[in-house]
XYZ file of C-alpha atoms in Angstrom:
221
model
C 136.862 63.351 -60.940
C 140.211 62.400 -59.514
C 140.547 62.308 -56.221
C 144.060 62.459 -56.105
C 145.728 65.456 -54.366
C 149.526 65.506 -54.883
C 150.603 67.457 -52.101
C 152.361 66.350 -48.983
C 152.407 62.685 -51.243
C 155.064 59.823 -50.068
C 156.607 57.335 -51.728
C 158.079 54.419 -48.787
C 158.547 50.988 -49.236
C 159.192 47.855 -46.940
C 159.219 44.706 -49.001
C 156.877 45.853 -51.102
C 156.061 49.285 -52.784
C 153.709 52.293 -50.899
C 152.103 55.676 -51.740
C 150.921 57.340 -48.671
C 148.245 60.923 -49.608
C 146.853 62.669 -46.800
C 142.497 63.581 -47.744
C 141.936 60.192 -50.416
C 139.944 56.947 -50.429
C 142.077 53.354 -49.919
C 141.602 50.110 -50.523
C 143.594 47.935 -47.880
C 144.177 44.550 -47.116
C 145.705 43.510 -43.947
C 146.419 39.115 -43.743
C 147.247 37.222 -40.555
C 151.282 35.925 -40.547
C 151.235 32.695 -41.777
C 148.797 33.128 -44.203
C 150.807 33.392 -47.392
C 153.094 30.266 -47.156
C 155.411 30.155 -49.510
C 158.348 32.655 -51.200
C 156.359 32.123 -54.942
C 153.397 33.477 -53.666
C 155.204 36.220 -51.211
C 157.063 37.059 -54.454
C 154.006 37.205 -56.312
C 151.897 39.694 -53.913
C 155.870 41.875 -53.935
C 155.108 42.305 -58.129
C 151.435 42.760 -58.041
C 152.090 45.066 -55.471
C 154.063 46.720 -57.349
C 152.739 46.943 -60.482
C 149.818 48.698 -58.948
C 151.366 51.936 -57.295
C 152.077 55.078 -58.702
C 154.329 55.709 -61.498
C 155.724 59.299 -60.635
C 155.766 61.846 -63.986
C 159.548 62.471 -64.335
C 158.657 66.330 -65.122
C 158.040 69.073 -62.011
C 154.533 70.091 -61.112
C 153.388 67.187 -62.850
C 150.436 65.391 -60.953
C 150.865 61.211 -60.476
C 149.613 58.835 -63.387
C 147.970 56.275 -61.973
C 147.364 53.157 -63.324
C 143.386 52.576 -64.649
C 140.539 51.650 -62.686
C 139.594 48.504 -64.778
C 143.439 47.923 -64.095
C 143.992 47.915 -60.693
C 140.496 45.936 -59.800
C 142.020 43.678 -61.776
C 144.892 43.320 -59.949
C 143.086 42.933 -57.055
C 141.476 40.033 -58.396
C 145.082 38.503 -59.347
C 145.919 38.941 -56.034
C 142.799 37.583 -54.443
C 144.038 34.168 -56.480
C 146.741 33.851 -54.903
C 145.944 34.180 -51.620
C 142.544 33.152 -51.023
C 140.353 32.012 -48.039
C 141.125 29.059 -49.274
C 144.667 28.546 -48.936
C 146.767 27.175 -45.632
C 147.683 29.114 -42.877
C 145.972 29.985 -39.480
C 142.124 31.348 -39.971
C 142.016 32.899 -36.281
C 139.685 35.385 -37.640
C 137.373 32.512 -38.305
C 137.212 32.652 -34.022
C 133.738 35.584 -33.027
C 135.470 37.284 -30.164
C 139.115 37.622 -32.104
C 136.975 39.170 -35.435
C 134.850 40.752 -32.835
C 137.965 42.922 -31.219
C 138.848 43.533 -34.623
C 135.006 44.644 -35.498
C 135.532 47.074 -32.498
C 138.047 48.700 -33.383
C 137.487 49.864 -37.125
C 134.565 50.935 -35.259
C 136.189 53.148 -32.547
C 138.413 54.445 -35.137
C 136.058 55.485 -37.673
C 135.150 59.422 -37.664
C 138.293 59.920 -35.268
C 140.972 58.821 -37.892
C 139.687 57.963 -40.848
C 136.413 57.842 -42.650
C 135.135 54.008 -43.148
C 133.547 53.158 -45.927
C 133.252 49.387 -45.896
C 135.417 45.905 -44.560
C 134.976 42.363 -44.629
C 136.749 40.245 -42.007
C 137.230 36.738 -42.976
C 138.679 33.718 -41.382
C 142.408 34.841 -42.871
C 142.546 38.670 -44.598
C 140.691 41.922 -44.009
C 139.857 43.986 -46.456
C 138.750 47.689 -46.442
C 137.442 50.757 -47.887
C 137.805 53.752 -46.078
C 138.934 57.859 -46.794
C 141.882 59.134 -45.122
C 141.016 62.083 -42.989
C 138.011 63.125 -41.331
C 135.931 66.436 -41.164
C 138.599 69.149 -39.321
C 141.372 67.069 -40.163
C 143.319 65.830 -42.542
C 144.035 62.913 -40.597
C 147.475 60.551 -40.018
C 149.818 59.271 -42.120
C 148.548 55.457 -43.194
C 151.999 54.224 -42.036
C 151.255 55.348 -38.265
C 147.519 54.309 -38.447
C 148.194 50.745 -39.598
C 150.461 50.393 -37.045
C 148.492 51.272 -34.301
C 145.103 49.341 -35.690
C 147.564 46.186 -35.676
C 149.731 46.334 -32.558
C 146.668 46.870 -30.576
C 144.550 44.378 -32.749
C 147.109 41.651 -32.265
C 147.569 42.638 -28.933
C 143.867 41.908 -27.738
C 143.354 38.777 -30.538
C 146.835 36.919 -29.350
C 145.655 37.584 -25.634
C 141.994 35.401 -26.452
C 144.145 32.815 -28.458
C 146.429 32.298 -25.365
C 149.316 32.620 -28.507
C 152.341 35.050 -28.919
C 154.009 36.889 -31.444
C 153.426 37.912 -35.035
C 149.285 38.184 -35.560
C 149.304 40.179 -38.902
C 151.794 40.305 -41.441
C 154.451 42.751 -41.595
C 152.925 44.080 -44.949
C 149.590 45.109 -46.392
C 147.985 45.796 -50.156
C 146.988 48.942 -50.554
C 145.428 51.238 -53.664
C 144.933 54.362 -53.731
C 141.413 54.689 -54.893
C 141.103 57.936 -58.037
C 137.577 58.368 -58.648
C 134.418 57.805 -57.685
C 132.971 54.873 -59.910
C 135.952 52.656 -58.486
C 135.086 53.178 -55.533
C 131.548 51.675 -55.734
C 133.353 48.498 -57.675
C 135.939 48.200 -54.849
C 133.123 48.547 -52.341
C 130.701 45.740 -53.974
C 134.146 43.320 -54.057
C 134.738 43.950 -50.323
C 131.139 43.462 -49.269
C 130.495 40.379 -51.824
C 133.589 38.400 -50.536
C 131.918 36.131 -47.480
C 129.304 35.551 -50.961
C 132.211 34.826 -53.116
C 133.670 32.328 -50.294
C 130.304 30.389 -50.321
C 129.503 31.487 -46.399
C 126.742 33.747 -46.919
C 123.878 34.183 -49.933
C 123.358 37.992 -49.153
C 126.391 40.114 -47.821
C 124.123 42.152 -45.438
C 124.013 37.906 -43.613
C 127.902 38.319 -42.788
C 128.095 39.109 -39.707
C 131.938 40.213 -40.347
C 130.654 42.496 -43.203
C 130.193 46.281 -42.900
C 128.990 49.320 -45.527
C 127.804 53.000 -44.962
C 124.041 53.548 -45.438
C 125.258 56.443 -48.069
C 127.955 53.884 -49.860
C 125.633 51.281 -50.712
C 126.121 49.804 -54.140
C 123.472 50.915 -56.284
C 122.750 46.985 -56.878
C 122.068 46.663 -53.230
C 124.418 43.992 -52.190
């Protein structure tokens, strides 16, 4: 079943194009400032984000045409190859006190601003699967949600690190998840991130990974 609702759709752009929809599932990645060290890497991310976003129909009344789940997951993997965990740059999230701030902020907002499905906090980036909207509410726009989250966590984390300046990269990488099977693949991808990075043998062993009980992938990993 297609999860996309065409009402109140908003398409916006900073350096990257983004699609903002109410009451949908999202895959999000946001990274530390300075963790995309070269103009080539930054441009590659811009291109991948652009290709993965919605192709709006020119005919009125027709639902937006989104890339297939396989296509989108392929783009996510390409994105990770460009900005892999071993890339140079800051690794502030490797500090347990800093990672704890991000973890607590995610759980605090769960059920208030969004429904949290899964996340993985790595040394220089965070992956999240969530639903925009909670019971009895259409939620808040993704732009406002991320801005609030980044502002709060940056303030707290910089205080712990005794530094000032940008903490998060301004842009986030986002995907609208269009089906149940794609959501399961995305969650599996997120929680297996520490395993692929050689940080854990099982996803449950990584302190900074979470998956909601009723959203566990079928293989139990």
